[in-house]
mmCIF file of C-alpha atoms in Angstrom:
data_model
loop_
_atom_site.group_PDB
_atom_site.id
_atom_site.type_symbol
_atom_site.label_atom_id
_atom_site.label_comp_id
_atom_site.label_asym_id
_atom_site.label_seq_id
_atom_site.Cartn_x
_atom_site.Cartn_y
_atom_site.Cartn_z
ATOM 1 C CA MET A 1 -24.618 -24.634 0.795
ATOM 2 C CA THR A 2 -28.046 -23.089 1.472
ATOM 3 C CA GLU A 3 -27.885 -19.362 2.030
ATOM 4 C CA PRO A 4 -28.959 -18.548 5.639
ATOM 5 C CA TYR A 5 -30.789 -15.394 4.589
ATOM 6 C CA ALA A 6 -33.154 -17.066 2.132
ATOM 7 C CA SER A 7 -36.245 -17.303 4.356
ATOM 8 C CA ASP A 8 -39.087 -14.787 4.057
ATOM 9 C CA GLN A 9 -38.980 -14.166 7.785
ATOM 10 C CA GLN A 10 -35.385 -12.944 7.655
ATOM 11 C CA SER A 11 -35.759 -10.931 4.453
ATOM 12 C CA SER A 12 -37.241 -7.999 6.359
ATOM 13 C CA GLN A 13 -34.480 -8.073 8.947
ATOM 14 C CA ALA A 14 -30.808 -7.301 8.829
ATOM 15 C CA PRO A 15 -28.935 -10.114 7.048
ATOM 16 C CA PRO A 16 -27.021 -12.561 9.239
ATOM 17 C CA PRO A 17 -23.241 -12.436 9.463
ATOM 18 C CA PRO A 18 -21.278 -13.745 6.464
ATOM 19 C CA PRO A 19 -20.476 -17.475 6.483
ATOM 20 C CA ALA A 20 -16.938 -16.829 7.701
ATOM 21 C CA ALA A 21 -18.239 -15.009 10.757
ATOM 22 C CA GLN A 22 -20.715 -17.813 11.538
ATOM 23 C CA ARG A 23 -18.033 -20.452 11.907
ATOM 24 C CA PRO A 24 -16.900 -21.075 15.477
ATOM 25 C CA VAL A 25 -13.649 -19.313 16.113
ATOM 26 C CA ALA A 26 -10.802 -21.503 17.341
ATOM 27 C CA PRO A 27 -9.795 -20.659 20.907
ATOM 28 C CA ALA A 28 -6.923 -18.206 21.048
ATOM 29 C CA THR A 29 -3.869 -20.109 22.186
ATOM 30 C CA PRO A 30 -0.874 -18.179 23.464
ATOM 31 C CA ALA A 31 1.975 -17.993 20.998
ATOM 32 C CA PRO A 32 5.336 -19.456 22.008
ATOM 33 C CA ALA A 33 7.429 -17.222 24.235
ATOM 34 C CA ASN A 34 9.982 -16.701 21.485
ATOM 35 C CA GLY A 35 7.265 -15.971 18.912
ATOM 36 C CA THR A 36 5.654 -12.741 20.050
ATOM 37 C CA PRO A 37 7.897 -9.665 20.240
ATOM 38 C CA SER A 38 9.580 -9.122 23.592
ATOM 39 C CA SER A 39 9.285 -5.845 25.489
ATOM 40 C CA ALA A 40 12.907 -5.078 24.571
ATOM 41 C CA GLU A 41 12.174 -5.612 20.866
ATOM 42 C CA MET A 42 9.088 -3.435 21.080
ATOM 43 C CA ALA A 43 11.099 -0.709 22.824
ATOM 44 C CA ARG A 44 13.848 -0.814 20.182
ATOM 45 C CA ALA A 45 11.235 -0.718 17.399
ATOM 46 C CA GLY A 46 9.689 2.335 19.065
ATOM 47 C CA GLU A 47 13.070 4.092 19.123
ATOM 48 C CA VAL A 48 13.638 3.393 15.425
ATOM 49 C CA LEU A 49 10.156 4.608 14.490
ATOM 50 C CA SER A 50 10.659 7.761 16.553
ATOM 51 C CA ILE A 51 13.818 8.593 14.599
ATOM 52 C CA VAL A 52 12.015 8.085 11.292
ATOM 53 C CA SER A 53 9.022 10.178 12.381
ATOM 54 C CA ASP A 54 11.218 13.045 13.585
ATOM 55 C CA ALA A 55 13.220 13.064 10.341
ATOM 56 C CA TYR A 56 10.002 12.995 8.287
ATOM 57 C CA SER A 57 8.482 15.883 10.261
ATOM 58 C CA ALA A 58 11.668 17.933 9.851
ATOM 59 C CA LYS A 59 11.094 18.137 6.083
ATOM 60 C CA MET A 60 7.418 17.387 5.599
ATOM 61 C CA VAL A 61 4.662 19.703 6.792
ATOM 62 C CA GLY A 62 1.515 17.847 7.796
ATOM 63 C CA GLN A 63 0.758 14.791 5.629
ATOM 64 C CA GLU A 64 0.680 12.573 8.725
ATOM 65 C CA ARG A 65 -1.594 10.119 6.974
ATOM 66 C CA LEU A 66 0.916 9.821 4.150
ATOM 67 C CA ARG A 67 3.705 9.179 6.656
ATOM 68 C CA THR A 68 1.695 6.398 8.281
ATOM 69 C CA SER A 69 0.898 4.811 4.923
ATOM 70 C CA LEU A 70 4.536 4.879 3.811
ATOM 71 C CA LEU A 71 5.744 3.375 7.090
ATOM 72 C CA VAL A 72 3.057 0.674 7.040
ATOM 73 C CA SER A 73 4.115 -0.278 3.505
ATOM 74 C CA LEU A 74 7.783 -0.344 4.448
ATOM 75 C CA ILE A 75 7.275 -2.385 7.617
ATOM 76 C CA ALA A 76 4.844 -4.797 5.947
ATOM 77 C CA GLY A 77 7.179 -5.284 2.996
ATOM 78 C CA GLY A 78 4.604 -4.136 0.448
ATOM 79 C CA HIS A 79 4.282 -1.401 -2.163
ATOM 80 C CA ILE A 80 2.157 1.748 -2.213
ATOM 81 C CA LEU A 81 0.327 3.709 -4.902
ATOM 82 C CA LEU A 82 -0.096 7.444 -4.286
ATOM 83 C CA GLU A 83 -2.728 9.415 -6.160
ATOM 84 C CA SER A 84 -2.985 13.189 -6.098
ATOM 85 C CA VAL A 85 -2.721 16.300 -8.181
ATOM 86 C CA PRO A 86 0.836 17.556 -8.853
ATOM 87 C CA GLY A 87 2.767 19.495 -6.234
ATOM 88 C CA LEU A 88 1.712 17.758 -3.022
ATOM 89 C CA ALA A 89 5.219 16.566 -2.053
ATOM 90 C CA LYS A 90 4.855 12.907 -3.006
ATOM 91 C CA THR A 91 8.436 12.842 -4.330
ATOM 92 C CA THR A 92 9.725 14.739 -1.284
ATOM 93 C CA ALA A 93 8.051 12.267 1.060
ATOM 94 C CA ALA A 94 9.562 9.277 -0.751
ATOM 95 C CA SER A 95 13.065 10.758 -0.902
ATOM 96 C CA THR A 96 12.878 11.847 2.750
ATOM 97 C CA LEU A 97 11.977 8.308 3.823
ATOM 98 C CA ALA A 98 14.868 6.883 1.797
ATOM 99 C CA ASP A 99 17.246 9.518 3.196
ATOM 100 C CA THR A 100 16.157 8.672 6.738
ATOM 101 C CA VAL A 101 16.951 5.012 6.182
ATOM 102 C CA LYS A 102 20.186 5.805 4.323
ATOM 103 C CA ALA A 103 19.092 3.455 1.582
ATOM 104 C CA GLN A 104 19.442 3.426 -2.188
ATOM 105 C CA PHE A 105 16.799 5.659 -3.735
ATOM 106 C CA LYS A 106 16.025 5.799 -7.465
ATOM 107 C CA ARG A 107 13.417 7.901 -9.205
ATOM 108 C CA ILE A 108 11.980 6.836 -12.554
ATOM 109 C CA GLN A 109 9.990 9.388 -14.529
ATOM 110 C CA CYS A 110 7.486 7.365 -16.529
ATOM 111 C CA THR A 111 6.800 8.503 -20.102
ATOM 112 C CA PRO A 112 5.029 6.837 -23.058
ATOM 113 C CA ASP A 113 8.361 5.990 -24.716
ATOM 114 C CA LEU A 114 9.890 4.395 -21.597
ATOM 115 C CA LEU A 115 11.015 0.825 -22.320
ATOM 116 C CA PRO A 116 10.970 -2.146 -19.925
ATOM 117 C CA SER A 117 14.759 -2.341 -20.179
ATOM 118 C CA ASP A 118 14.957 1.275 -18.984
ATOM 119 C CA ILE A 119 13.557 0.011 -15.672
ATOM 120 C CA THR A 120 14.914 -3.510 -15.217
ATOM 121 C CA GLY A 121 18.250 -3.228 -17.062
ATOM 122 C CA ASN A 122 19.790 -4.634 -20.223
ATOM 123 C CA GLN A 123 22.723 -6.496 -21.698
ATOM 124 C CA ILE A 124 25.297 -4.329 -23.465
ATOM 125 C CA TYR A 125 27.987 -5.530 -25.831
ATOM 126 C CA ASP A 126 31.486 -4.754 -24.569
ATOM 127 C CA ALA A 127 33.800 -4.393 -27.575
ATOM 128 C CA ALA A 128 36.904 -4.545 -25.386
ATOM 129 C CA THR A 129 36.108 -8.048 -24.131
ATOM 130 C CA GLY A 130 33.976 -9.210 -27.040
ATOM 131 C CA SER A 131 31.168 -10.246 -24.704
ATOM 132 C CA PHE A 132 27.917 -8.955 -23.287
ATOM 133 C CA ARG A 133 27.727 -7.504 -19.798
ATOM 134 C CA THR A 134 24.625 -6.862 -17.742
ATOM 135 C CA VAL A 135 23.767 -3.329 -16.671
ATOM 136 C CA LEU A 136 21.162 -3.311 -13.920
ATOM 137 C CA GLY A 137 18.346 -0.772 -14.192
ATOM 138 C CA PRO A 138 17.142 1.726 -11.589
ATOM 139 C CA VAL A 139 14.622 -0.743 -10.155
ATOM 140 C CA HIS A 140 17.564 -2.365 -8.376
ATOM 141 C CA ALA A 141 17.373 -0.090 -5.343
ATOM 142 C CA ASN A 142 15.804 -0.193 -1.886
ATOM 143 C CA PHE A 143 13.350 2.615 -2.611
ATOM 144 C CA VAL A 144 12.018 3.086 -6.148
ATOM 145 C CA LEU A 145 9.762 6.019 -7.003
ATOM 146 C CA LEU A 146 7.769 5.458 -10.200
ATOM 147 C CA ASP A 147 6.555 8.961 -10.949
ATOM 148 C CA GLU A 148 3.319 9.110 -12.967
ATOM 149 C CA ILE A 149 3.261 5.366 -13.528
ATOM 150 C CA ASN A 150 0.121 5.629 -15.669
ATOM 151 C CA ARG A 151 2.080 7.564 -18.313
ATOM 152 C CA SER A 152 4.125 4.468 -19.207
ATOM 153 C CA SER A 153 2.788 1.921 -21.681
ATOM 154 C CA ALA A 154 1.190 -1.360 -20.646
ATOM 155 C CA LYS A 155 4.313 -3.212 -21.779
ATOM 156 C CA THR A 156 6.506 -1.119 -19.499
ATOM 157 C CA GLN A 157 4.064 -1.373 -16.600
ATOM 158 C CA SER A 158 4.147 -5.168 -16.917
ATOM 159 C CA ALA A 159 7.930 -5.086 -16.477
ATOM 160 C CA MET A 160 7.324 -4.098 -12.872
ATOM 161 C CA LEU A 161 5.112 -7.099 -12.101
ATOM 162 C CA GLU A 162 7.993 -9.531 -11.618
ATOM 163 C CA ALA A 163 9.967 -7.005 -9.585
ATOM 164 C CA MET A 164 7.057 -6.142 -7.293
ATOM 165 C CA GLN A 165 5.800 -9.684 -6.753
ATOM 166 C CA GLU A 166 8.938 -11.837 -6.963
ATOM 167 C CA HIS A 167 11.525 -9.214 -5.890
ATOM 168 C CA GLN A 168 13.684 -10.119 -8.854
ATOM 169 C CA THR A 169 14.261 -9.247 -12.512
ATOM 170 C CA THR A 170 15.222 -11.445 -15.447
ATOM 171 C CA ILE A 171 17.733 -9.988 -17.897
ATOM 172 C CA GLY A 172 18.967 -12.114 -20.784
ATOM 173 C CA GLY A 173 17.626 -15.237 -19.096
ATOM 174 C CA GLU A 174 19.569 -14.528 -15.901
ATOM 175 C CA VAL A 175 17.752 -13.827 -12.633
ATOM 176 C CA HIS A 176 18.885 -10.852 -10.559
ATOM 177 C CA HIS A 177 17.507 -10.523 -7.040
ATOM 178 C CA LEU A 178 16.505 -7.097 -5.772
ATOM 179 C CA PRO A 179 17.960 -5.678 -2.551
ATOM 180 C CA LYS A 180 16.131 -6.023 0.739
ATOM 181 C CA PRO A 181 14.160 -4.154 1.868
ATOM 182 C CA PHE A 182 12.516 -3.240 -1.452
ATOM 183 C CA LEU A 183 9.715 -0.668 -1.636
ATOM 184 C CA VAL A 184 7.996 0.664 -4.758
ATOM 185 C CA ILE A 185 6.277 4.025 -4.366
ATOM 186 C CA ALA A 186 4.240 4.752 -7.488
ATOM 187 C CA THR A 187 2.352 7.961 -8.186
ATOM 188 C CA GLN A 188 -0.411 8.810 -10.604
ATOM 189 C CA ASN A 189 -2.192 12.017 -11.470
ATOM 190 C CA PRO A 190 -5.994 11.673 -11.604
ATOM 191 C CA ILE A 191 -6.689 14.925 -13.464
ATOM 192 C CA GLU A 192 -4.564 14.549 -16.614
ATOM 193 C CA GLN A 193 -5.751 11.658 -18.785
ATOM 194 C CA GLU A 194 -4.158 12.760 -22.080
ATOM 195 C CA GLY A 195 -1.430 10.304 -23.027
ATOM 196 C CA THR A 196 -1.956 7.995 -20.064
ATOM 197 C CA TYR A 197 -2.510 4.247 -19.770
ATOM 198 C CA GLU A 198 -4.832 3.032 -17.041
ATOM 199 C CA LEU A 199 -3.189 0.579 -14.678
ATOM 200 C CA PRO A 200 -4.479 -2.974 -15.215
ATOM 201 C CA GLU A 201 -6.261 -4.661 -12.319
ATOM 202 C CA ALA A 202 -3.479 -7.250 -11.992
ATOM 203 C CA GLN A 203 -0.914 -4.546 -11.336
ATOM 204 C CA MET A 204 -3.187 -2.527 -9.036
ATOM 205 C CA ASP A 205 -3.634 -5.631 -6.909
ATOM 206 C CA ARG A 206 0.140 -5.819 -6.392
ATOM 207 C CA PHE A 207 0.074 -2.614 -4.372
ATOM 208 C CA LEU A 208 -0.414 -3.257 -0.685
ATOM 209 C CA LEU A 209 -2.038 0.165 -0.180
ATOM 210 C CA LYS A 210 -3.432 3.038 -2.213
ATOM 211 C CA GLU A 211 -3.284 6.469 -0.593
ATOM 212 C CA ILE A 212 -5.086 9.599 -1.774
ATOM 213 C CA VAL A 213 -2.910 12.618 -0.917
ATOM 214 C CA GLU A 214 -4.967 15.683 0.000
ATOM 215 C CA TYR A 215 -4.197 19.411 -0.196
ATOM 216 C CA PRO A 216 -2.521 20.942 2.868
ATOM 217 C CA SER A 217 -4.514 23.205 5.182
ATOM 218 C CA PRO A 218 -3.886 26.996 5.000
ATOM 219 C CA ALA A 219 -1.823 26.814 8.215
ATOM 220 C CA GLU A 220 0.308 23.996 6.804
ATOM 221 C CA GLU A 221 0.802 25.851 3.526
ATOM 222 C CA PHE A 222 1.921 28.924 5.475
ATOM 223 C CA GLU A 223 4.469 26.750 7.288
ATOM 224 C CA ILE A 224 5.714 25.371 3.946
ATOM 225 C CA LEU A 225 6.525 28.902 2.786
ATOM 226 C CA GLY A 226 8.492 29.491 5.981
ATOM 227 C CA ARG A 227 10.503 26.329 5.488
ATOM 228 C CA ILE A 228 11.273 27.312 1.913
ATOM 229 C CA ASP A 229 12.808 30.559 3.184
ATOM 230 C CA SER A 230 14.775 28.774 5.911
ATOM 231 C CA GLY A 231 16.319 26.326 3.445
ATOM 232 C CA VAL A 232 14.966 23.236 5.199
ATOM 233 C CA LEU A 233 13.530 21.914 1.939
ATOM 234 C CA ASP A 234 16.734 22.328 -0.088
ATOM 235 C CA PRO A 235 17.452 19.085 -1.990
ATOM 236 C CA ASP A 236 21.071 19.132 -0.797
ATOM 237 C CA ARG A 237 20.095 19.223 2.873
ATOM 238 C CA HIS A 238 19.972 15.732 4.357
ATOM 239 C CA VAL A 239 18.471 14.546 7.613
ATOM 240 C CA THR A 240 20.797 14.669 10.613
ATOM 241 C CA SER A 241 19.667 11.383 12.171
ATOM 242 C CA ALA A 242 19.118 8.161 10.301
ATOM 243 C CA ILE A 243 18.562 4.464 10.734
ATOM 244 C CA THR A 244 20.190 1.536 8.948
ATOM 245 C CA LEU A 245 18.789 -1.173 6.724
ATOM 246 C CA ASP A 246 19.293 -3.558 9.648
ATOM 247 C CA ASP A 247 16.905 -1.380 11.652
ATOM 248 C CA VAL A 248 14.309 -1.723 8.907
ATOM 249 C CA ARG A 249 14.767 -5.490 8.905
ATOM 250 C CA LEU A 250 14.257 -5.418 12.669
ATOM 251 C CA LEU A 251 10.962 -3.567 12.221
ATOM 252 C CA GLN A 252 9.825 -6.066 9.607
ATOM 253 C CA ASP A 253 10.786 -9.031 11.790
ATOM 254 C CA VAL A 254 9.036 -7.637 14.873
ATOM 255 C CA ALA A 255 5.913 -6.776 12.856
ATOM 256 C CA SER A 256 5.723 -10.284 11.389
ATOM 257 C CA ARG A 257 5.353 -11.634 14.949
ATOM 258 C CA ILE A 258 2.620 -9.245 16.079
ATOM 259 C CA TYR A 259 -0.242 -11.363 17.414
ATOM 260 C CA VAL A 260 -3.433 -11.570 15.345
ATOM 261 C CA ASP A 261 -6.304 -13.287 17.142
ATOM 262 C CA PRO A 262 -8.389 -15.847 15.194
ATOM 263 C CA ALA A 263 -11.414 -13.561 15.681
ATOM 264 C CA ILE A 264 -9.566 -10.792 13.826
ATOM 265 C CA ARG A 265 -8.603 -13.182 11.015
ATOM 266 C CA ASN A 266 -12.250 -14.251 10.804
ATOM 267 C CA TYR A 267 -13.245 -10.572 10.605
ATOM 268 C CA ILE A 268 -10.849 -10.041 7.680
ATOM 269 C CA VAL A 269 -12.174 -13.072 5.790
ATOM 270 C CA SER A 270 -15.780 -11.975 6.392
ATOM 271 C CA ILE A 271 -15.078 -8.527 4.925
ATOM 272 C CA ALA A 272 -13.486 -10.054 1.826
ATOM 273 C CA TYR A 273 -16.498 -12.364 1.439
ATOM 274 C CA VAL A 274 -18.985 -9.490 1.557
ATOM 275 C CA THR A 275 -17.100 -7.582 -1.167
ATOM 276 C CA ARG A 276 -17.692 -10.580 -3.443
ATOM 277 C CA ASN A 277 -21.291 -11.259 -2.321
ATOM 278 C CA PRO A 278 -22.561 -7.795 -1.389
ATOM 279 C CA ALA A 279 -26.282 -7.896 -2.225
ATOM 280 C CA PRO A 280 -27.598 -9.589 0.969
ATOM 281 C CA TYR A 281 -25.540 -7.279 3.162
ATOM 282 C CA ILE A 282 -25.635 -3.806 1.607
ATOM 283 C CA GLY A 283 -28.736 -4.214 -0.586
ATOM 284 C CA GLU A 284 -29.230 -4.729 -4.303
ATOM 285 C CA ASP A 285 -29.374 -0.979 -4.931
ATOM 286 C CA ARG A 286 -25.758 -0.488 -3.738
ATOM 287 C CA ALA A 287 -24.440 -3.923 -4.707
ATOM 288 C CA ARG A 288 -25.085 -3.180 -8.390
ATOM 289 C CA PHE A 289 -22.251 -0.647 -8.255
ATOM 290 C CA ILE A 290 -19.654 -3.345 -7.477
ATOM 291 C CA LYS A 291 -18.145 -4.924 -10.566
ATOM 292 C CA TYR A 292 -15.609 -7.180 -8.829
ATOM 293 C CA GLY A 293 -14.894 -7.866 -5.181
ATOM 294 C CA ALA A 294 -11.519 -8.036 -3.505
ATOM 295 C CA SER A 295 -9.121 -10.899 -4.204
ATOM 296 C CA PRO A 296 -7.416 -12.951 -1.458
ATOM 297 C CA ARG A 297 -4.550 -10.447 -1.708
ATOM 298 C CA ALA A 298 -6.847 -8.037 0.156
ATOM 299 C CA SER A 299 -7.057 -10.410 3.122
ATOM 300 C CA ILE A 300 -3.278 -10.846 3.064
ATOM 301 C CA ALA A 301 -2.854 -7.071 2.869
ATOM 302 C CA PHE A 302 -5.126 -6.557 5.885
ATOM 303 C CA LEU A 303 -3.126 -9.123 7.854
ATOM 304 C CA GLN A 304 0.277 -7.647 7.009
ATOM 305 C CA ALA A 305 -0.685 -3.975 7.172
ATOM 306 C CA SER A 306 -2.597 -4.328 10.456
ATOM 307 C CA ARG A 307 0.485 -5.832 12.085
ATOM 308 C CA ALA A 308 2.584 -2.920 10.865
ATOM 309 C CA LEU A 309 -0.016 -0.401 12.067
ATOM 310 C CA ALA A 310 -0.174 -2.062 15.490
ATOM 311 C CA LEU A 311 3.624 -1.790 15.753
ATOM 312 C CA LEU A 312 3.432 1.912 14.833
ATOM 313 C CA LYS A 313 1.017 2.340 17.731
ATOM 314 C CA GLY A 314 3.294 0.462 20.128
ATOM 315 C CA ARG A 315 1.122 -2.645 20.451
ATOM 316 C CA ALA A 316 2.131 -6.308 20.138
ATOM 317 C CA HIS A 317 -1.378 -7.298 19.046
ATOM 318 C CA VAL A 318 -3.873 -6.237 16.380
ATOM 319 C CA LEU A 319 -7.247 -4.709 17.237
ATOM 320 C CA PRO A 320 -10.394 -4.512 15.071
ATOM 321 C CA GLU A 321 -9.845 -0.744 14.988
ATOM 322 C CA ASP A 322 -6.642 -1.357 13.008
ATOM 323 C CA ILE A 323 -8.592 -3.193 10.316
ATOM 324 C CA ARG A 324 -11.187 -0.415 10.153
ATOM 325 C CA GLU A 325 -8.503 2.264 9.915
ATOM 326 C CA LEU A 326 -6.932 0.455 6.929
ATOM 327 C CA ARG A 327 -10.183 -0.211 5.084
ATOM 328 C CA HIS A 328 -9.861 2.492 2.423
ATOM 329 C CA LEU A 329 -6.120 1.990 1.930
ATOM 330 C CA VAL A 330 -6.501 -1.738 1.316
ATOM 331 C CA LEU A 331 -9.792 -1.886 -0.577
ATOM 332 C CA ARG A 332 -10.194 1.307 -2.627
ATOM 333 C CA HIS A 333 -8.130 -0.160 -5.501
ATOM 334 C CA ARG A 334 -9.414 -3.721 -5.088
ATOM 335 C CA VAL A 335 -13.194 -3.248 -4.923
ATOM 336 C CA LEU A 336 -13.813 -2.297 -8.534
ATOM 337 C CA LEU A 337 -16.920 -0.279 -9.336
ATOM 338 C CA THR A 338 -19.020 -0.190 -12.497
ATOM 339 C CA PHE A 339 -19.304 2.616 -15.017
ATOM 340 C CA GLU A 340 -22.753 3.232 -13.589
ATOM 341 C CA ALA A 341 -21.202 4.056 -10.211
ATOM 342 C CA ASP A 342 -18.837 6.511 -11.862
ATOM 343 C CA ALA A 343 -21.727 8.128 -13.741
ATOM 344 C CA GLU A 344 -23.719 8.574 -10.527
ATOM 345 C CA GLY A 345 -20.748 9.881 -8.562
ATOM 346 C CA VAL A 346 -20.542 6.908 -6.199
ATOM 347 C CA ARG A 347 -17.080 6.614 -4.659
ATOM 348 C CA SER A 348 -15.478 3.339 -3.656
ATOM 349 C CA GLU A 349 -14.966 4.660 -0.112
ATOM 350 C CA GLU A 350 -18.756 4.934 0.347
ATOM 351 C CA ILE A 351 -19.268 1.310 -0.681
ATOM 352 C CA ILE A 352 -16.392 0.151 1.531
ATOM 353 C CA ASP A 353 -17.895 1.942 4.536
ATOM 354 C CA GLN A 354 -21.232 0.216 3.930
ATOM 355 C CA ILE A 355 -19.516 -3.161 3.671
ATOM 356 C CA PHE A 356 -17.774 -2.619 6.996
ATOM 357 C CA ALA A 357 -21.024 -1.498 8.605
ATOM 358 C CA SER A 358 -22.645 -4.782 7.561
ATOM 359 C CA VAL A 359 -19.991 -7.053 9.098
ATOM 360 C CA PRO A 360 -20.131 -7.594 12.891
ATOM 361 C CA THR A 361 -17.040 -6.293 14.674
ATOM 362 C CA PRO A 362 -15.414 -8.913 16.910
#
């Protein structure tokens, strides 16, 4: 296929839209009446989300962006990677979400000597019966917090691939399905590199979103001190209102039927295309910083996460603004930059913003 921007006349102008955006968009046909969420389903979903938000705010101060990211991951049925310095309440946020849902919550502290069987489980010989019995590992829970995942070895990290992608583990040749819903919340510390193992690209791609947790503002930190004195943050204090796993399944079902117009799907595909062919759209000078573009998992992540975000905002349809709001969460760990970019202090968020600026918004 001949590139549409090859002519000398166009070289001095802004490049045309990516090939995906040039294709005629199929006319939007109304979904079946039983396909899109009903007003009653949307109202019930809003009630459930209100309970979760209130319970989160009762323990967490600020961190609204983190709350949104966690809820989007839960509703979309994906996993989330949190990156921040220690002490920014990543564990508290994860445990609060699990407590609100009244679900099984397991925390795994990753260390260099952690074995795959310490996560997935193992077979143990039972002398009383003279046979082996299977003991399931902590990954068999609804909410699994992998604290400092980059401190575990590559072999141990790979043990999570099957669980995260297939929602199952294999122990002694026997397949064990994980409970539903299943959410992995992994954390990593960007400032301590001694004794750490960088996450491979294949595992990074398994995370639906990557959130960077920021420091609280002075006012929020002042409020944290007050809540410490009042006992609100005591580990033994649980939330007073909660939802059930059936409520979570309801949210996931409603979100899966949120309407996504073909123009929005075309927008998503165009963005993914530009990450892989950036030079004509953001210029050679910036394109040289991109080592690899986003995989098709990025397009899938945009589709699933945008539906969840639309539900959080009380809408039964996705808007282009939802895609733009998710751009850093979905792409910052999928658009891989070169060492040259790191040396020059170029952040992935800057490149992502330029990519979005080059793609026409529907």
